[in-house]
Amino acid sequence: MLSLLSDAAIAGKVFDGGTHKELLEEIVLMARRVVGACGATLFLIDLETEELVVELVHGGSEKELENLRLPVGRGIAGYVAATGQALAVENVQNDVRWAQDVGAKMTYRPDRILGVPLIRDDEIIGVLELIDKEDGASFSVDDIDSVSRFAIMAAIALEQSKTASTLTWVLRAALADLGDGRKTLSKVSLDQAKRLEHDPEHHQQLAVAARLGRILRAGPAERRLCLELVESLLAFRQVSTEEQSDP
Amino acid sequence: MKVSLPAWSDKFSAENLSLVSDGLPEGPITREWAWGNTSGRGIRVGILDSGIDGHHPAVGKEISGWASFYLDRASGEVVRSMEVHDDSFGHGTACADVVRRLAPEADLVSIKVLGSNLRGRAVEFLAGLDWAIQEGLDVINLSLGTTNSDYYAKFHRLTEEAYFRGICIVTAVNNMPIVSYPSMYSSAFSVACVPDREGYDPFEFYYSSSPPPEFGASGVGIDLAWAGGNTLSVTGNSFAAPHIAGLLARIRSKHRDLTPFQLKTVLRATALNTSGAEL
């Protein structure tokens, strides 16, 4: 797990740009991709007022929902925040948990919603709602499981992004982890993720990766030059991938 | 000369050792033996949740006790109220409905620890569970848990205490693939929901040979009572746990002397994947 996180982190650092807003965007995009959802809404909790605040909307009603605040316990997102449990709702418009007054403002009326809490150290920091699947199917138990697993790592990324600006790598690790069977994300794995953050060698690797990323984004000429330089360096050190894997 | 015995040995001295019945049948443990012709009468079941809508027709018999716990921000203390309360979301009412389907005559005690506040959830939950154990309730349903490992020892201590006092703590595992407490403790009855099968049967449950969770019960797409007199189709491990809680209330009302470990034996013997029913 540690090496998986490390690799994913380095890969992430090379390819990401990284502001908080971009991180939110990436969370929503990736979550939608996990289940093939038509839209999504990301709420973060304002702990002072104990309200859910809409941070990002995909797939319609962006204007109507902008900066909307919902008390915890209200609406489907409020229910997810209050109980801390993921929830798949069919026939949303007729569900007693659906906040009818908010729904009435929306230009897009969802049929199905899958809501998952974003939890960090037992504290609910937000709710991610996925809206209607592209294939028109119901959200399955597997969908709940996948998005929940993704949400665990998304919550870590969101928390970390408060102190370190770019940690979308955690999300990439989450995606890699999704392909790793239906394994439980244990506290141990999460602790390993935390440990990685404080590993100086890992930070050095991230620094190298970040600089490489900047060169790769600069343009084709820079990329060619970078490649030549790296190859020269490798030839000089007589290090190849095969040799690295030799005991 | 009197030999001094090591500590704790006095429990087994001639004057303290009493004869106990094994409480189990001579023949096989069957569903009929376990809970046939019972209704949960005389058994107190605590629902630690968001409260119960006591007026909901599906809840049936009057709620026999109320307690709510909330963190007072000013003092930083958890405050207890014994007033009648409502259900903040509907979650507790749904659990009460499930218990009543299996044990219609059980005495339900609503212990509200989930309100509209997000802070202090773990301490409110802990205080509510402690109170329920000190009250000596027979079965306590926890369709909630904490993922905060700082509370591991505190919940473990309470769950162990309940086990030795003969109180069954039934707890839903988290809906997300993360560990939560007390559902990871062997002294609790941990429950997840089983995939939807043909038709809903509240008595359908299974034993897992690789716990946790130890038991699986219905919890997918069930129509249950909700706050405000509503009914809702719900899915989640939260709704599987009260099936086991209700069943335990039935068994306990017929077999008062069984300890939690014997009750687990009874559940294992009568689970559909043990008793040879066609899966």
PDB file of N, CA and C in Angstrom, chain A residues 80-164:
ATOM      1  N   VAL A  80     -27.512  12.414   4.895  1.00  0.00           N
ATOM      2  CA  VAL A  80     -26.216  11.715   4.821  1.00  0.00           C
ATOM      3  C   VAL A  80     -25.243  12.314   5.832  1.00  0.00           C
ATOM      4  N   ALA A  81     -25.237  13.645   5.923  1.00  0.00           N
ATOM      5  CA  ALA A  81     -24.337  14.308   6.880  1.00  0.00           C
ATOM      6  C   ALA A  81     -24.721  13.966   8.314  1.00  0.00           C
ATOM      7  N   ALA A  82     -26.010  13.938   8.583  1.00  0.00           N
ATOM      8  CA  ALA A  82     -26.473  13.712   9.954  1.00  0.00           C
ATOM      9  C   ALA A  82     -26.220  12.280  10.414  1.00  0.00           C
ATOM     10  N   THR A  83     -26.406  11.332   9.505  1.00  0.00           N
ATOM     11  CA  THR A  83     -26.249   9.927   9.899  1.00  0.00           C
ATOM     12  C   THR A  83     -24.838   9.424   9.637  1.00  0.00           C
ATOM     13  N   GLY A  84     -24.105  10.107   8.765  1.00  0.00           N
ATOM     14  CA  GLY A  84     -22.759   9.654   8.419  1.00  0.00           C
ATOM     15  C   GLY A  84     -22.789   8.393   7.577  1.00  0.00           C
ATOM     16  N   GLN A  85     -23.949   8.084   7.000  1.00  0.00           N
ATOM     17  CA  GLN A  85     -24.082   6.856   6.219  1.00  0.00           C
ATOM     18  C   GLN A  85     -24.360   7.175   4.756  1.00  0.00           C
ATOM     19  N   ALA A  86     -23.775   6.364   3.879  1.00  0.00           N
ATOM     20  CA  ALA A  86     -24.049   6.513   2.446  1.00  0.00           C
ATOM     21  C   ALA A  86     -25.508   6.122   2.191  1.00  0.00           C
ATOM     22  N   LEU A  87     -26.074   6.687   1.149  1.00  0.00           N
ATOM     23  CA  LEU A  87     -27.496   6.457   0.898  1.00  0.00           C
ATOM     24  C   LEU A  87     -27.771   6.514  -0.599  1.00  0.00           C
ATOM     25  N   ALA A  88     -28.467   5.503  -1.104  1.00  0.00           N
ATOM     26  CA  ALA A  88     -28.913   5.532  -2.497  1.00  0.00           C
ATOM     27  C   ALA A  88     -30.428   5.702  -2.471  1.00  0.00           C
ATOM     28  N   VAL A  89     -30.916   6.710  -3.174  1.00  0.00           N
ATOM     29  CA  VAL A  89     -32.357   6.982  -3.167  1.00  0.00           C
ATOM     30  C   VAL A  89     -32.917   6.831  -4.577  1.00  0.00           C
ATOM     31  N   GLU A  90     -33.967   6.042  -4.688  1.00  0.00           N
ATOM     32  CA  GLU A  90     -34.710   5.875  -5.929  1.00  0.00           C
ATOM     33  C   GLU A  90     -35.884   6.845  -5.887  1.00  0.00           C
ATOM     34  N   ASN A  91     -36.360   7.257  -7.034  1.00  0.00           N
ATOM     35  CA  ASN A  91     -37.582   8.043  -7.061  1.00  0.00           C
ATOM     36  C   ASN A  91     -37.486   9.260  -6.126  1.00  0.00           C
ATOM     37  N   VAL A  92     -36.424  10.007  -6.344  1.00  0.00           N
ATOM     38  CA  VAL A  92     -36.056  11.108  -5.455  1.00  0.00           C
ATOM     39  C   VAL A  92     -37.204  12.087  -5.197  1.00  0.00           C
ATOM     40  N   GLN A  93     -37.927  12.433  -6.279  1.00  0.00           N
ATOM     41  CA  GLN A  93     -38.951  13.480  -6.154  1.00  0.00           C
ATOM     42  C   GLN A  93     -40.048  13.101  -5.159  1.00  0.00           C
ATOM     43  N   ASN A  94     -40.229  11.796  -4.934  1.00  0.00           N
ATOM     44  CA  ASN A  94     -41.275  11.372  -3.990  1.00  0.00           C
ATOM     45  C   ASN A  94     -40.709  10.956  -2.635  1.00  0.00           C
ATOM     46  N   ASP A  95     -39.425  11.192  -2.421  1.00  0.00           N
ATOM     47  CA  ASP A  95     -38.814  10.759  -1.180  1.00  0.00           C
ATOM     48  C   ASP A  95     -39.031  11.835  -0.102  1.00  0.00           C
ATOM     49  N   VAL A  96     -39.427  11.388   1.097  1.00  0.00           N
ATOM     50  CA  VAL A  96     -39.718  12.371   2.157  1.00  0.00           C
ATOM     51  C   VAL A  96     -38.464  13.141   2.584  1.00  0.00           C
ATOM     52  N   ARG A  97     -37.285  12.578   2.274  1.00  0.00           N
ATOM     53  CA  ARG A  97     -36.061  13.281   2.676  1.00  0.00           C
ATOM     54  C   ARG A  97     -35.681  14.392   1.698  1.00  0.00           C
ATOM     55  N   TRP A  98     -36.226  14.353   0.505  1.00  0.00           N
ATOM     56  CA  TRP A  98     -35.907  15.342  -0.529  1.00  0.00           C
ATOM     57  C   TRP A  98     -36.425  16.714  -0.108  1.00  0.00           C
ATOM     58  N   ALA A  99     -35.545  17.725  -0.138  1.00  0.00           N
ATOM     59  CA  ALA A  99     -35.963  19.087   0.236  1.00  0.00           C
ATOM     60  C   ALA A  99     -36.736  19.679  -0.950  1.00  0.00           C
ATOM     61  N   GLN A 100     -38.058  19.619  -0.858  1.00  0.00           N
ATOM     62  CA  GLN A 100     -38.922  20.009  -1.988  1.00  0.00           C
ATOM     63  C   GLN A 100     -38.701  21.463  -2.409  1.00  0.00           C
ATOM     64  N   ASP A 101     -38.515  22.361  -1.439  1.00  0.00           N
ATOM     65  CA  ASP A 101     -38.357  23.776  -1.787  1.00  0.00           C
ATOM     66  C   ASP A 101     -37.087  24.021  -2.593  1.00  0.00           C
ATOM     67  N   VAL A 102     -36.029  23.314  -2.241  1.00  0.00           N
ATOM     68  CA  VAL A 102     -34.773  23.451  -3.004  1.00  0.00           C
ATOM     69  C   VAL A 102     -34.950  22.797  -4.373  1.00  0.00           C
ATOM     70  N   GLY A 103     -35.567  21.629  -4.366  1.00  0.00           N
ATOM     71  CA  GLY A 103     -35.791  20.891  -5.614  1.00  0.00           C
ATOM     72  C   GLY A 103     -36.598  21.705  -6.614  1.00  0.00           C
ATOM     73  N   ALA A 104     -37.541  22.492  -6.089  1.00  0.00           N
ATOM     74  CA  ALA A 104     -38.415  23.274  -6.972  1.00  0.00           C
ATOM     75  C   ALA A 104     -37.624  24.316  -7.772  1.00  0.00           C
ATOM     76  N   LYS A 105     -36.478  24.741  -7.222  1.00  0.00           N
ATOM     77  CA  LYS A 105     -35.665  25.756  -7.917  1.00  0.00           C
ATOM     78  C   LYS A 105     -34.831  25.153  -9.049  1.00  0.00           C
ATOM     79  N   MET A 106     -34.653  23.842  -9.003  1.00  0.00           N
ATOM     80  CA  MET A 106     -33.699  23.214  -9.923  1.00  0.00           C
ATOM     81  C   MET A 106     -34.270  23.043 -11.326  1.00  0.00           C
ATOM     82  N   THR A 107     -33.413  23.303 -12.314  1.00  0.00           N
ATOM     83  CA  THR A 107     -33.850  23.116 -13.700  1.00  0.00           C
ATOM     84  C   THR A 107     -33.770  21.639 -14.078  1.00  0.00           C
ATOM     85  N   TYR A 108     -32.850  20.923 -13.428  1.00  0.00           N
ATOM     86  CA  TYR A 108     -32.733  19.491 -13.688  1.00  0.00           C
ATOM     87  C   TYR A 108     -33.273  18.744 -12.481  1.00  0.00           C
ATOM     88  N   ARG A 109     -34.282  17.912 -12.670  1.00  0.00           N
ATOM     89  CA  ARG A 109     -34.894  17.173 -11.558  1.00  0.00           C
ATOM     90  C   ARG A 109     -34.382  15.734 -11.546  1.00  0.00           C
ATOM     91  N   PRO A 110     -33.536  15.388 -10.587  1.00  0.00           N
ATOM     92  CA  PRO A 110     -32.983  14.029 -10.574  1.00  0.00           C
ATOM     93  C   PRO A 110     -34.016  12.955 -10.213  1.00  0.00           C
ATOM     94  N   ASP A 111     -33.793  11.769 -10.751  1.00  0.00           N
ATOM     95  CA  ASP A 111     -34.627  10.610 -10.386  1.00  0.00           C
ATOM     96  C   ASP A 111     -33.966   9.803  -9.281  1.00  0.00           C
ATOM     97  N   ARG A 112     -32.634   9.703  -9.392  1.00  0.00           N
ATOM     98  CA  ARG A 112     -31.900   8.874  -8.420  1.00  0.00           C
ATOM     99  C   ARG A 112     -30.691   9.642  -7.896  1.00  0.00           C
ATOM    100  N   ILE A 113     -30.417   9.480  -6.623  1.00  0.00           N
ATOM    101  CA  ILE A 113     -29.241  10.141  -6.020  1.00  0.00           C
ATOM    102  C   ILE A 113     -28.486   9.128  -5.173  1.00  0.00           C
ATOM    103  N   LEU A 114     -27.179   9.168  -5.296  1.00  0.00           N
ATOM    104  CA  LEU A 114     -26.331   8.399  -4.384  1.00  0.00           C
ATOM    105  C   LEU A 114     -25.520   9.419  -3.586  1.00  0.00           C
ATOM    106  N   GLY A 115     -25.735   9.441  -2.284  1.00  0.00           N
ATOM    107  CA  GLY A 115     -25.022  10.397  -1.426  1.00  0.00           C
ATOM    108  C   GLY A 115     -24.041   9.678  -0.527  1.00  0.00           C
ATOM    109  N   VAL A 116     -22.814  10.179  -0.453  1.00  0.00           N
ATOM    110  CA  VAL A 116     -21.829   9.576   0.468  1.00  0.00           C
ATOM    111  C   VAL A 116     -21.202  10.674   1.320  1.00  0.00           C
ATOM    112  N   PRO A 117     -20.968  10.368   2.588  1.00  0.00           N
ATOM    113  CA  PRO A 117     -20.340  11.372   3.445  1.00  0.00           C
ATOM    114  C   PRO A 117     -18.839  11.425   3.212  1.00  0.00           C
ATOM    115  N   LEU A 118     -18.264  12.588   3.384  1.00  0.00           N
ATOM    116  CA  LEU A 118     -16.806  12.725   3.389  1.00  0.00           C
ATOM    117  C   LEU A 118     -16.418  12.841   4.849  1.00  0.00           C
ATOM    118  N   ILE A 119     -15.760  11.815   5.356  1.00  0.00           N
ATOM    119  CA  ILE A 119     -15.470  11.750   6.797  1.00  0.00           C
ATOM    120  C   ILE A 119     -13.969  11.771   7.030  1.00  0.00           C
ATOM    121  N   ARG A 120     -13.569  12.604   7.972  1.00  0.00           N
ATOM    122  CA  ARG A 120     -12.155  12.666   8.335  1.00  0.00           C
ATOM    123  C   ARG A 120     -12.065  12.599   9.853  1.00  0.00           C
ATOM    124  N   ASP A 121     -11.378  11.587  10.367  1.00  0.00           N
ATOM    125  CA  ASP A 121     -11.247  11.413  11.817  1.00  0.00           C
ATOM    126  C   ASP A 121     -12.598  11.515  12.521  1.00  0.00           C
ATOM    127  N   ASP A 122     -13.557  10.800  11.987  1.00  0.00           N
ATOM    128  CA  ASP A 122     -14.896  10.713  12.572  1.00  0.00           C
ATOM    129  C   ASP A 122     -15.687  12.016  12.459  1.00  0.00           C
ATOM    130  N   GLU A 123     -15.153  12.980  11.752  1.00  0.00           N
ATOM    131  CA  GLU A 123     -15.881  14.239  11.591  1.00  0.00           C
ATOM    132  C   GLU A 123     -16.363  14.338  10.152  1.00  0.00           C
ATOM    133  N   ILE A 124     -17.652  14.636   9.987  1.00  0.00           N
ATOM    134  CA  ILE A 124     -18.195  14.770   8.640  1.00  0.00           C
ATOM    135  C   ILE A 124     -17.740  16.112   8.089  1.00  0.00           C
ATOM    136  N   ILE A 125     -17.008  16.104   7.002  1.00  0.00           N
ATOM    137  CA  ILE A 125     -16.544  17.389   6.455  1.00  0.00           C
ATOM    138  C   ILE A 125     -17.309  17.764   5.182  1.00  0.00           C
ATOM    139  N   GLY A 126     -18.093  16.832   4.662  1.00  0.00           N
ATOM    140  CA  GLY A 126     -18.863  17.154   3.464  1.00  0.00           C
ATOM    141  C   GLY A 126     -19.695  15.985   2.993  1.00  0.00           C
ATOM    142  N   VAL A 127     -20.411  16.219   1.916  1.00  0.00           N
ATOM    143  CA  VAL A 127     -21.237  15.164   1.310  1.00  0.00           C
ATOM    144  C   VAL A 127     -21.076  15.264  -0.205  1.00  0.00           C
ATOM    145  N   LEU A 128     -20.915  14.126  -0.811  1.00  0.00           N
ATOM    146  CA  LEU A 128     -20.830  14.071  -2.266  1.00  0.00           C
ATOM    147  C   LEU A 128     -22.080  13.362  -2.781  1.00  0.00           C
ATOM    148  N   GLU A 129     -22.802  14.057  -3.647  1.00  0.00           N
ATOM    149  CA  GLU A 129     -24.006  13.450  -4.223  1.00  0.00           C
ATOM    150  C   GLU A 129     -23.783  13.179  -5.696  1.00  0.00           C
ATOM    151  N   LEU A 130     -24.087  11.974  -6.123  1.00  0.00           N
ATOM    152  CA  LEU A 130     -24.032  11.643  -7.542  1.00  0.00           C
ATOM    153  C   LEU A 130     -25.457  11.511  -8.044  1.00  0.00           C
ATOM    154  N   ILE A 131     -25.681  12.069  -9.225  1.00  0.00           N
ATOM    155  CA  ILE A 131     -27.053  12.189  -9.711  1.00  0.00           C
ATOM    156  C   ILE A 131     -27.259  11.410 -10.999  1.00  0.00           C
ATOM    157  N   ASP A 132     -28.184  10.506 -11.010  1.00  0.00           N
ATOM    158  CA  ASP A 132     -28.603   9.708 -12.165  1.00  0.00           C
ATOM    159  C   ASP A 132     -27.436   9.092 -12.946  1.00  0.00           C
ATOM    160  N   LYS A 133     -27.570   7.809 -13.223  1.00  0.00           N
ATOM    161  CA  LYS A 133     -26.522   7.145 -14.001  1.00  0.00           C
ATOM    162  C   LYS A 133     -26.767   7.340 -15.500  1.00  0.00           C
ATOM    163  N   GLU A 134     -25.676   7.414 -16.228  1.00  0.00           N
ATOM    164  CA  GLU A 134     -25.789   7.652 -17.671  1.00  0.00           C
ATOM    165  C   GLU A 134     -26.588   6.553 -18.356  1.00  0.00           C
ATOM    166  N   ASP A 135     -26.475   5.314 -17.852  1.00  0.00           N
ATOM    167  CA  ASP A 135     -27.198   4.206 -18.489  1.00  0.00           C
ATOM    168  C   ASP A 135     -28.629   4.056 -17.968  1.00  0.00           C
ATOM    169  N   GLY A 136     -29.050   4.992 -17.106  1.00  0.00           N
ATOM    170  CA  GLY A 136     -30.428   4.973 -16.606  1.00  0.00           C
ATOM    171  C   GLY A 136     -30.694   3.935 -15.533  1.00  0.00           C
ATOM    172  N   ALA A 137     -29.656   3.191 -15.122  1.00  0.00           N
ATOM    173  CA  ALA A 137     -29.857   2.144 -14.117  1.00  0.00           C
ATOM    174  C   ALA A 137     -29.882   2.736 -12.707  1.00  0.00           C
ATOM    175  N   SER A 138     -30.287   1.897 -11.761  1.00  0.00           N
ATOM    176  CA  SER A 138     -30.264   2.302 -10.348  1.00  0.00           C
ATOM    177  C   SER A 138     -28.832   2.243  -9.846  1.00  0.00           C
ATOM    178  N   PHE A 139     -28.545   2.996  -8.800  1.00  0.00           N
ATOM    179  CA  PHE A 139     -27.238   2.861  -8.145  1.00  0.00           C
ATOM    180  C   PHE A 139     -27.225   1.528  -7.403  1.00  0.00           C
ATOM    181  N   SER A 140     -26.205   0.747  -7.651  1.00  0.00           N
ATOM    182  CA  SER A 140     -26.143  -0.594  -7.075  1.00  0.00           C
ATOM    183  C   SER A 140     -25.366  -0.577  -5.757  1.00  0.00           C
ATOM    184  N   VAL A 141     -25.414  -1.721  -5.067  1.00  0.00           N
ATOM    185  CA  VAL A 141     -24.639  -1.856  -3.831  1.00  0.00           C
ATOM    186  C   VAL A 141     -23.149  -1.682  -4.149  1.00  0.00           C
ATOM    187  N   ASP A 142     -22.728  -2.182  -5.317  1.00  0.00           N
ATOM    188  CA  ASP A 142     -21.328  -2.020  -5.728  1.00  0.00           C
ATOM    189  C   ASP A 142     -20.981  -0.549  -5.949  1.00  0.00           C
ATOM    190  N   ASP A 143     -21.940   0.207  -6.513  1.00  0.00           N
ATOM    191  CA  ASP A 143     -21.708   1.647  -6.719  1.00  0.00           C
ATOM    192  C   ASP A 143     -21.504   2.343  -5.379  1.00  0.00           C
ATOM    193  N   ILE A 144     -22.357   1.986  -4.403  1.00  0.00           N
ATOM    194  CA  ILE A 144     -22.253   2.601  -3.070  1.00  0.00           C
ATOM    195  C   ILE A 144     -20.870   2.287  -2.495  1.00  0.00           C
ATOM    196  N   ASP A 145     -20.475   1.029  -2.664  1.00  0.00           N
ATOM    197  CA  ASP A 145     -19.179   0.600  -2.133  1.00  0.00           C
ATOM    198  C   ASP A 145     -18.030   1.371  -2.797  1.00  0.00           C
ATOM    199  N   SER A 146     -18.056   1.441  -4.133  1.00  0.00           N
ATOM    200  CA  SER A 146     -16.962   2.104  -4.857  1.00  0.00           C
ATOM    201  C   SER A 146     -16.872   3.586  -4.501  1.00  0.00           C
ATOM    202  N   VAL A 147     -18.021   4.259  -4.522  1.00  0.00           N
ATOM    203  CA  VAL A 147     -17.996   5.705  -4.250  1.00  0.00           C
ATOM    204  C   VAL A 147     -17.616   5.959  -2.792  1.00  0.00           C
ATOM    205  N   SER A 148     -18.057   5.067  -1.896  1.00  0.00           N
ATOM    206  CA  SER A 148     -17.701   5.226  -0.482  1.00  0.00           C
ATOM    207  C   SER A 148     -16.196   5.111  -0.294  1.00  0.00           C
ATOM    208  N   ARG A 149     -15.615   4.114  -0.965  1.00  0.00           N
ATOM    209  CA  ARG A 149     -14.161   3.930  -0.860  1.00  0.00           C
ATOM    210  C   ARG A 149     -13.434   5.144  -1.435  1.00  0.00           C
ATOM    211  N   PHE A 150     -13.949   5.633  -2.549  1.00  0.00           N
ATOM    212  CA  PHE A 150     -13.354   6.811  -3.159  1.00  0.00           C
ATOM    213  C   PHE A 150     -13.483   8.019  -2.217  1.00  0.00           C
ATOM    214  N   ALA A 151     -14.654   8.124  -1.561  1.00  0.00           N
ATOM    215  CA  ALA A 151     -14.925   9.277  -0.685  1.00  0.00           C
ATOM    216  C   ALA A 151     -13.968   9.317   0.508  1.00  0.00           C
ATOM    217  N   ILE A 152     -13.553   8.159   0.958  1.00  0.00           N
ATOM    218  CA  ILE A 152     -12.625   8.119   2.102  1.00  0.00           C
ATOM    219  C   ILE A 152     -11.330   8.837   1.733  1.00  0.00           C
ATOM    220  N   MET A 153     -10.834   8.517   0.537  1.00  0.00           N
ATOM    221  CA  MET A 153      -9.584   9.135   0.105  1.00  0.00           C
ATOM    222  C   MET A 153      -9.808  10.596  -0.298  1.00  0.00           C
ATOM    223  N   ALA A 154     -10.975  10.888  -0.872  1.00  0.00           N
ATOM    224  CA  ALA A 154     -11.273  12.278  -1.247  1.00  0.00           C
ATOM    225  C   ALA A 154     -11.276  13.156   0.005  1.00  0.00           C
ATOM    226  N   ALA A 155     -11.809  12.611   1.106  1.00  0.00           N
ATOM    227  CA  ALA A 155     -11.860  13.378   2.361  1.00  0.00           C
ATOM    228  C   ALA A 155     -10.445  13.668   2.862  1.00  0.00           C
ATOM    229  N   ILE A 156      -9.562  12.690   2.699  1.00  0.00           N
ATOM    230  CA  ILE A 156      -8.167  12.911   3.112  1.00  0.00           C
ATOM    231  C   ILE A 156      -7.563  14.029   2.259  1.00  0.00           C
ATOM    232  N   ALA A 157      -7.791  13.929   0.946  1.00  0.00           N
ATOM    233  CA  ALA A 157      -7.227  14.936   0.034  1.00  0.00           C
ATOM    234  C   ALA A 157      -7.738  16.326   0.391  1.00  0.00           C
ATOM    235  N   LEU A 158      -9.031  16.419   0.697  1.00  0.00           N
ATOM    236  CA  LEU A 158      -9.619  17.719   1.036  1.00  0.00           C
ATOM    237  C   LEU A 158      -9.011  18.288   2.309  1.00  0.00           C
ATOM    238  N   GLU A 159      -8.847  17.439   3.293  1.00  0.00           N
ATOM    239  CA  GLU A 159      -8.264  17.901   4.552  1.00  0.00           C
ATOM    240  C   GLU A 159      -6.818  18.321   4.350  1.00  0.00           C
ATOM    241  N   GLN A 160      -6.075  17.468   3.622  1.00  0.00           N
ATOM    242  CA  GLN A 160      -4.654  17.770   3.408  1.00  0.00           C
ATOM    243  C   GLN A 160      -4.478  19.034   2.592  1.00  0.00           C
ATOM    244  N   SER A 161      -5.436  19.284   1.695  1.00  0.00           N
ATOM    245  CA  SER A 161      -5.270  20.430   0.801  1.00  0.00           C
ATOM    246  C   SER A 161      -5.331  21.736   1.577  1.00  0.00           C
ATOM    247  N   LYS A 162      -5.784  21.678   2.817  1.00  0.00           N
ATOM    248  CA  LYS A 162      -5.802  22.892   3.624  1.00  0.00           C
ATOM    249  C   LYS A 162      -4.377  23.294   4.014  1.00  0.00           C
ATOM    250  N   THR A 163      -3.524  22.282   4.174  1.00  0.00           N
ATOM    251  CA  THR A 163      -2.151  22.593   4.581  1.00  0.00           C
ATOM    252  C   THR A 163      -1.192  22.506   3.402  1.00  0.00           C
ATOM    253  N   ALA A 164      -1.361  21.538   2.558  1.00  0.00           N
ATOM    254  CA  ALA A 164      -0.509  21.411   1.374  1.00  0.00           C
ATOM    255  C   ALA A 164      -1.409  21.643   0.162  1.00  0.00           C
TER     256      ALA A 164
END
